[in-house]
């Protein structure tokens, strides 16, 4: 089944404890991105990647890191999480350019205490 | 810079009546426009997209949207609402800026369908 998977789905952590949210797609998509969803703000793009080893900042990159060492994986790293990073995170992928349909993962709900 | 405005944060309709979710956009170039739907505790799913072909776009589940350049609008409609349409809907604009792609989401419209 074609899908985007994220792990974990739910995570509660404390300020400053490094964490990684994994994202994997099995559709051979070139383009992948991370979003955060906050009430009243819609989805805001954190980082995106046009291809392996090519990443770029979205609208809200501060406090986040990403890497794209393999085409299928695009992990989101929070080196020192803070409470303002409590949010619902979505990974998405598309065939190549952004005009293609984005396929979204199920989301990761992160709480930073 | 591009932007998207969803004019209503909440819309409530009765089952069987028409649905209208409004979206206005601004863009420096010729944008691509999308509507996505998010059911509770789920990821987003594409409803329909406009990419400079026909201005009236038909999507899944009976939804359609019309691109009106003169009004910079891309409103989502459905002739008859069903209970299963209750969800949050996002209007999205995709544009090429500074040599790269940029995707901007609206803040969402929560659709409630009542019996």
Coordinates of C-alpha atoms in Angstrom, one line a residue:
Chain A
X1 CA 0.0 0.0 0.0
X2 CA 1.3 3.4 -1.0
X3 CA 1.8 5.4 2.2
X4 CA 3.7 7.9 4.3
X5 CA 4.5 6.6 7.8
X6 CA 5.5 8.6 10.8
X7 CA 6.8 7.5 14.2
X8 CA 6.1 8.0 16.9
X9 CA 2.4 9.0 16.6
X10 CA 2.4 10.5 20.1
X11 CA 5.3 11.8 22.1
X12 CA 5.5 13.6 25.5
X13 CA 9.0 14.8 26.4
X14 CA 10.7 17.4 28.5
X15 CA 12.5 20.6 27.5
X16 CA 16.0 20.1 26.1
X17 CA 15.8 16.3 25.5
X18 CA 16.7 15.7 21.9
X19 CA 14.2 13.8 19.8
X20 CA 13.7 12.5 16.3
X21 CA 10.5 12.0 14.4
X22 CA 10.9 9.6 11.6
X23 CA 9.1 9.8 8.2
X24 CA 9.2 7.3 5.5
X25 CA 7.5 7.0 2.1
X26 CA 7.3 4.0 -0.2
X27 CA 6.2 5.7 -3.4
X28 CA 9.7 6.7 -4.7
X29 CA 8.8 10.4 -4.3
X30 CA 11.4 13.0 -4.9
X31 CA 9.8 15.8 -2.8
X32 CA 9.3 15.6 1.0
X33 CA 8.4 18.1 3.6
X34 CA 7.5 18.7 7.2
X35 CA 4.7 20.8 8.5
X36 CA 3.4 21.8 11.9
X37 CA -0.3 22.4 12.5
X38 CA -1.4 24.7 15.3
X39 CA -5.0 25.9 16.0
X40 CA -6.0 28.9 14.0
X41 CA -2.7 28.9 12.1
X42 CA -3.3 26.1 9.6
X43 CA -0.2 24.2 8.4
X44 CA 3.1 25.9 8.3
X45 CA 6.1 24.4 6.4
X46 CA 9.2 23.7 8.5
X47 CA 11.6 22.2 6.0
X48 CA 11.4 20.6 2.6
X49 CA 13.6 18.5 0.4
X50 CA 13.6 18.4 -3.4
X51 CA 15.8 15.3 -3.5
X52 CA 18.5 13.3 -1.7
X53 CA 21.0 15.6 0.1
X54 CA 18.9 18.7 -0.9
X55 CA 17.0 20.4 1.8
X56 CA 15.8 23.9 2.4
X57 CA 14.0 26.0 5.0
X58 CA 10.3 26.5 5.0
X59 CA 8.4 29.2 6.9
X60 CA 9.2 28.1 10.5
X61 CA 12.6 26.3 10.5
X62 CA 14.0 27.7 13.8
X63 CA 14.6 24.9 16.4
X64 CA 14.4 22.1 13.8
X65 CA 16.9 20.1 11.7
X66 CA 16.3 17.6 8.9
X67 CA 18.4 15.3 6.8
X68 CA 17.8 13.4 3.5
X69 CA 20.4 10.7 3.2
X70 CA 18.0 8.3 1.4
X71 CA 15.1 9.0 -0.9
X72 CA 12.5 7.3 1.2
X73 CA 13.4 8.8 4.6
X74 CA 13.2 12.4 5.9
X75 CA 13.6 12.6 9.7
X76 CA 12.8 15.7 11.7
X77 CA 15.2 16.4 14.5
X78 CA 14.6 18.6 17.5
X79 CA 18.0 19.1 19.2
X80 CA 16.7 21.0 22.2
X81 CA 12.9 21.0 22.3
X82 CA 11.0 23.8 23.9
X83 CA 7.3 24.1 25.0
X84 CA 6.6 26.3 22.0
X85 CA 7.3 23.3 19.8
X86 CA 4.3 21.5 21.2
X87 CA 2.3 20.8 18.1
X88 CA 0.9 18.4 15.6
X89 CA 3.5 17.5 13.0
X90 CA 2.9 16.1 9.5
X91 CA 5.3 14.7 7.0
X92 CA 4.3 14.8 3.3
X93 CA 5.7 13.6 0.0
X94 CA 5.0 14.2 -3.7
X95 CA 6.3 12.8 -7.0
X96 CA 8.5 15.8 -7.8
X97 CA 7.3 19.4 -7.8
X98 CA 5.0 21.0 -5.4
X99 CA 2.2 21.2 -8.0
X100 CA 1.8 17.4 -7.6
X101 CA -0.5 16.0 -5.0
X102 CA 1.0 15.9 -1.5
X103 CA 0.5 12.6 0.3
X104 CA 0.4 13.2 4.1
X105 CA 1.4 10.9 6.9
X106 CA -1.0 10.4 9.9
X107 CA 0.6 13.0 12.1
X108 CA 2.7 13.0 15.2
X109 CA 1.4 14.8 18.3
X110 CA 4.3 16.2 20.3
X111 CA 4.0 17.7 23.8
X112 CA 7.1 19.4 25.3
X113 CA 6.8 20.0 29.0
Chain B
X1 CA 4.6 37.1 -1.4
X2 CA 1.8 34.7 -1.7
X3 CA -1.0 34.3 0.8
X4 CA -4.3 32.5 1.3
X5 CA -7.3 33.7 3.2
X6 CA -10.1 31.4 4.1
X7 CA -13.0 33.7 4.9
X8 CA -14.8 31.5 7.4
X9 CA -13.3 29.6 10.2
X10 CA -16.5 27.7 10.8
X11 CA -19.4 26.8 8.5
X12 CA -22.5 24.9 9.5
X13 CA -25.0 23.5 7.1
X14 CA -27.9 21.0 7.2
X15 CA -27.6 17.7 5.5
X16 CA -28.8 17.9 1.9
X17 CA -28.1 21.6 1.5
X18 CA -25.3 23.2 -0.5
X19 CA -21.9 23.8 0.8
X20 CA -19.8 26.9 0.1
X21 CA -16.3 27.3 1.6
X22 CA -14.6 30.5 0.5
X23 CA -10.9 31.0 -0.3
X24 CA -9.1 34.1 -1.7
X25 CA -5.5 34.1 -2.6
X26 CA -2.7 36.5 -3.6
X27 CA 0.2 35.5 -5.8
X28 CA 2.8 37.2 -7.9
X29 CA 2.7 34.5 -10.6
X30 CA 0.3 32.0 -12.0
X31 CA -0.4 29.8 -9.0
X32 CA -1.6 26.3 -8.6
X33 CA -4.4 25.9 -6.1
X34 CA -5.6 23.0 -4.0
X35 CA -8.2 22.0 -1.5
X36 CA -7.4 19.4 1.1
X37 CA -9.7 17.8 3.6
X38 CA -8.7 16.6 7.1
X39 CA -11.0 14.3 9.0
X40 CA -10.6 14.1 12.8
X41 CA -7.3 12.5 13.8
X42 CA -6.3 11.9 10.2
X43 CA -3.8 13.3 7.8
X44 CA -4.8 15.6 5.0
X45 CA -6.2 14.3 1.7
X46 CA -6.4 16.0 -1.6
X47 CA -9.9 17.0 -2.7
X48 CA -9.0 18.7 -6.0
X49 CA -6.4 20.9 -7.7
X50 CA -6.2 23.7 -10.2
X51 CA -3.1 23.9 -12.4
X52 CA -3.9 26.4 -15.2
X53 CA -6.2 24.1 -17.2
X54 CA -10.0 24.3 -16.9
X55 CA -11.1 26.9 -14.4
X56 CA -13.9 24.7 -13.0
X57 CA -12.3 21.8 -11.3
X58 CA -14.1 18.7 -10.1
X59 CA -12.8 16.7 -7.2
X60 CA -13.7 13.7 -5.1
X61 CA -16.9 13.1 -3.2
X62 CA -18.9 15.6 -5.3
X63 CA -16.8 18.7 -4.5
X64 CA -15.8 21.2 -7.1
X65 CA -14.1 24.6 -7.2
X66 CA -13.9 27.4 -9.6
X67 CA -10.8 29.5 -10.2
X68 CA -11.6 33.1 -10.8
X69 CA -8.6 35.1 -11.6
X70 CA -10.4 38.5 -11.6
X71 CA -11.6 37.9 -8.1
X72 CA -8.5 36.0 -6.9
X73 CA -10.8 33.4 -5.5
X74 CA -11.0 29.6 -5.5
X75 CA -14.2 28.7 -3.6
X76 CA -15.1 25.1 -2.8
X77 CA -18.7 24.0 -3.4
X78 CA -20.9 20.9 -3.1
X79 CA -24.5 20.8 -4.1
X80 CA -25.7 18.6 -1.3
X81 CA -23.9 18.1 2.0
X82 CA -23.6 14.7 3.6
X83 CA -22.8 13.9 7.3
X84 CA -19.5 12.4 6.2
X85 CA -18.4 15.8 4.8
X86 CA -17.9 17.1 8.4
X87 CA -14.2 17.9 8.5
X88 CA -11.7 20.7 8.3
X89 CA -10.9 22.0 4.8
X90 CA -7.7 23.8 3.8
X91 CA -7.2 26.0 0.7
X92 CA -3.6 25.9 -0.5
X93 CA -1.6 27.9 -3.0
X94 CA 1.6 26.7 -4.6
X95 CA 3.9 29.2 -6.3
X96 CA 7.4 29.5 -7.6
X97 CA 9.3 32.2 -5.8
X98 CA 13.0 33.0 -5.8
X99 CA 13.8 29.9 -7.8
X100 CA 12.1 27.5 -5.4
X101 CA 8.7 26.1 -4.7
X102 CA 6.5 27.4 -1.9
X103 CA 3.3 26.0 -0.5
X104 CA 1.1 28.2 1.6
X105 CA -1.9 26.9 3.6
X106 CA -5.0 28.8 4.7
X107 CA -6.0 28.6 8.3
X108 CA -8.7 26.1 7.6
X109 CA -12.5 26.0 7.7
X110 CA -14.3 23.7 10.0
X111 CA -17.4 22.3 8.3
X112 CA -20.2 21.1 10.5
X113 CA -23.1 19.1 9.0
X114 CA -26.3 18.8 11.0
X115 CA -29.3 16.6 10.5

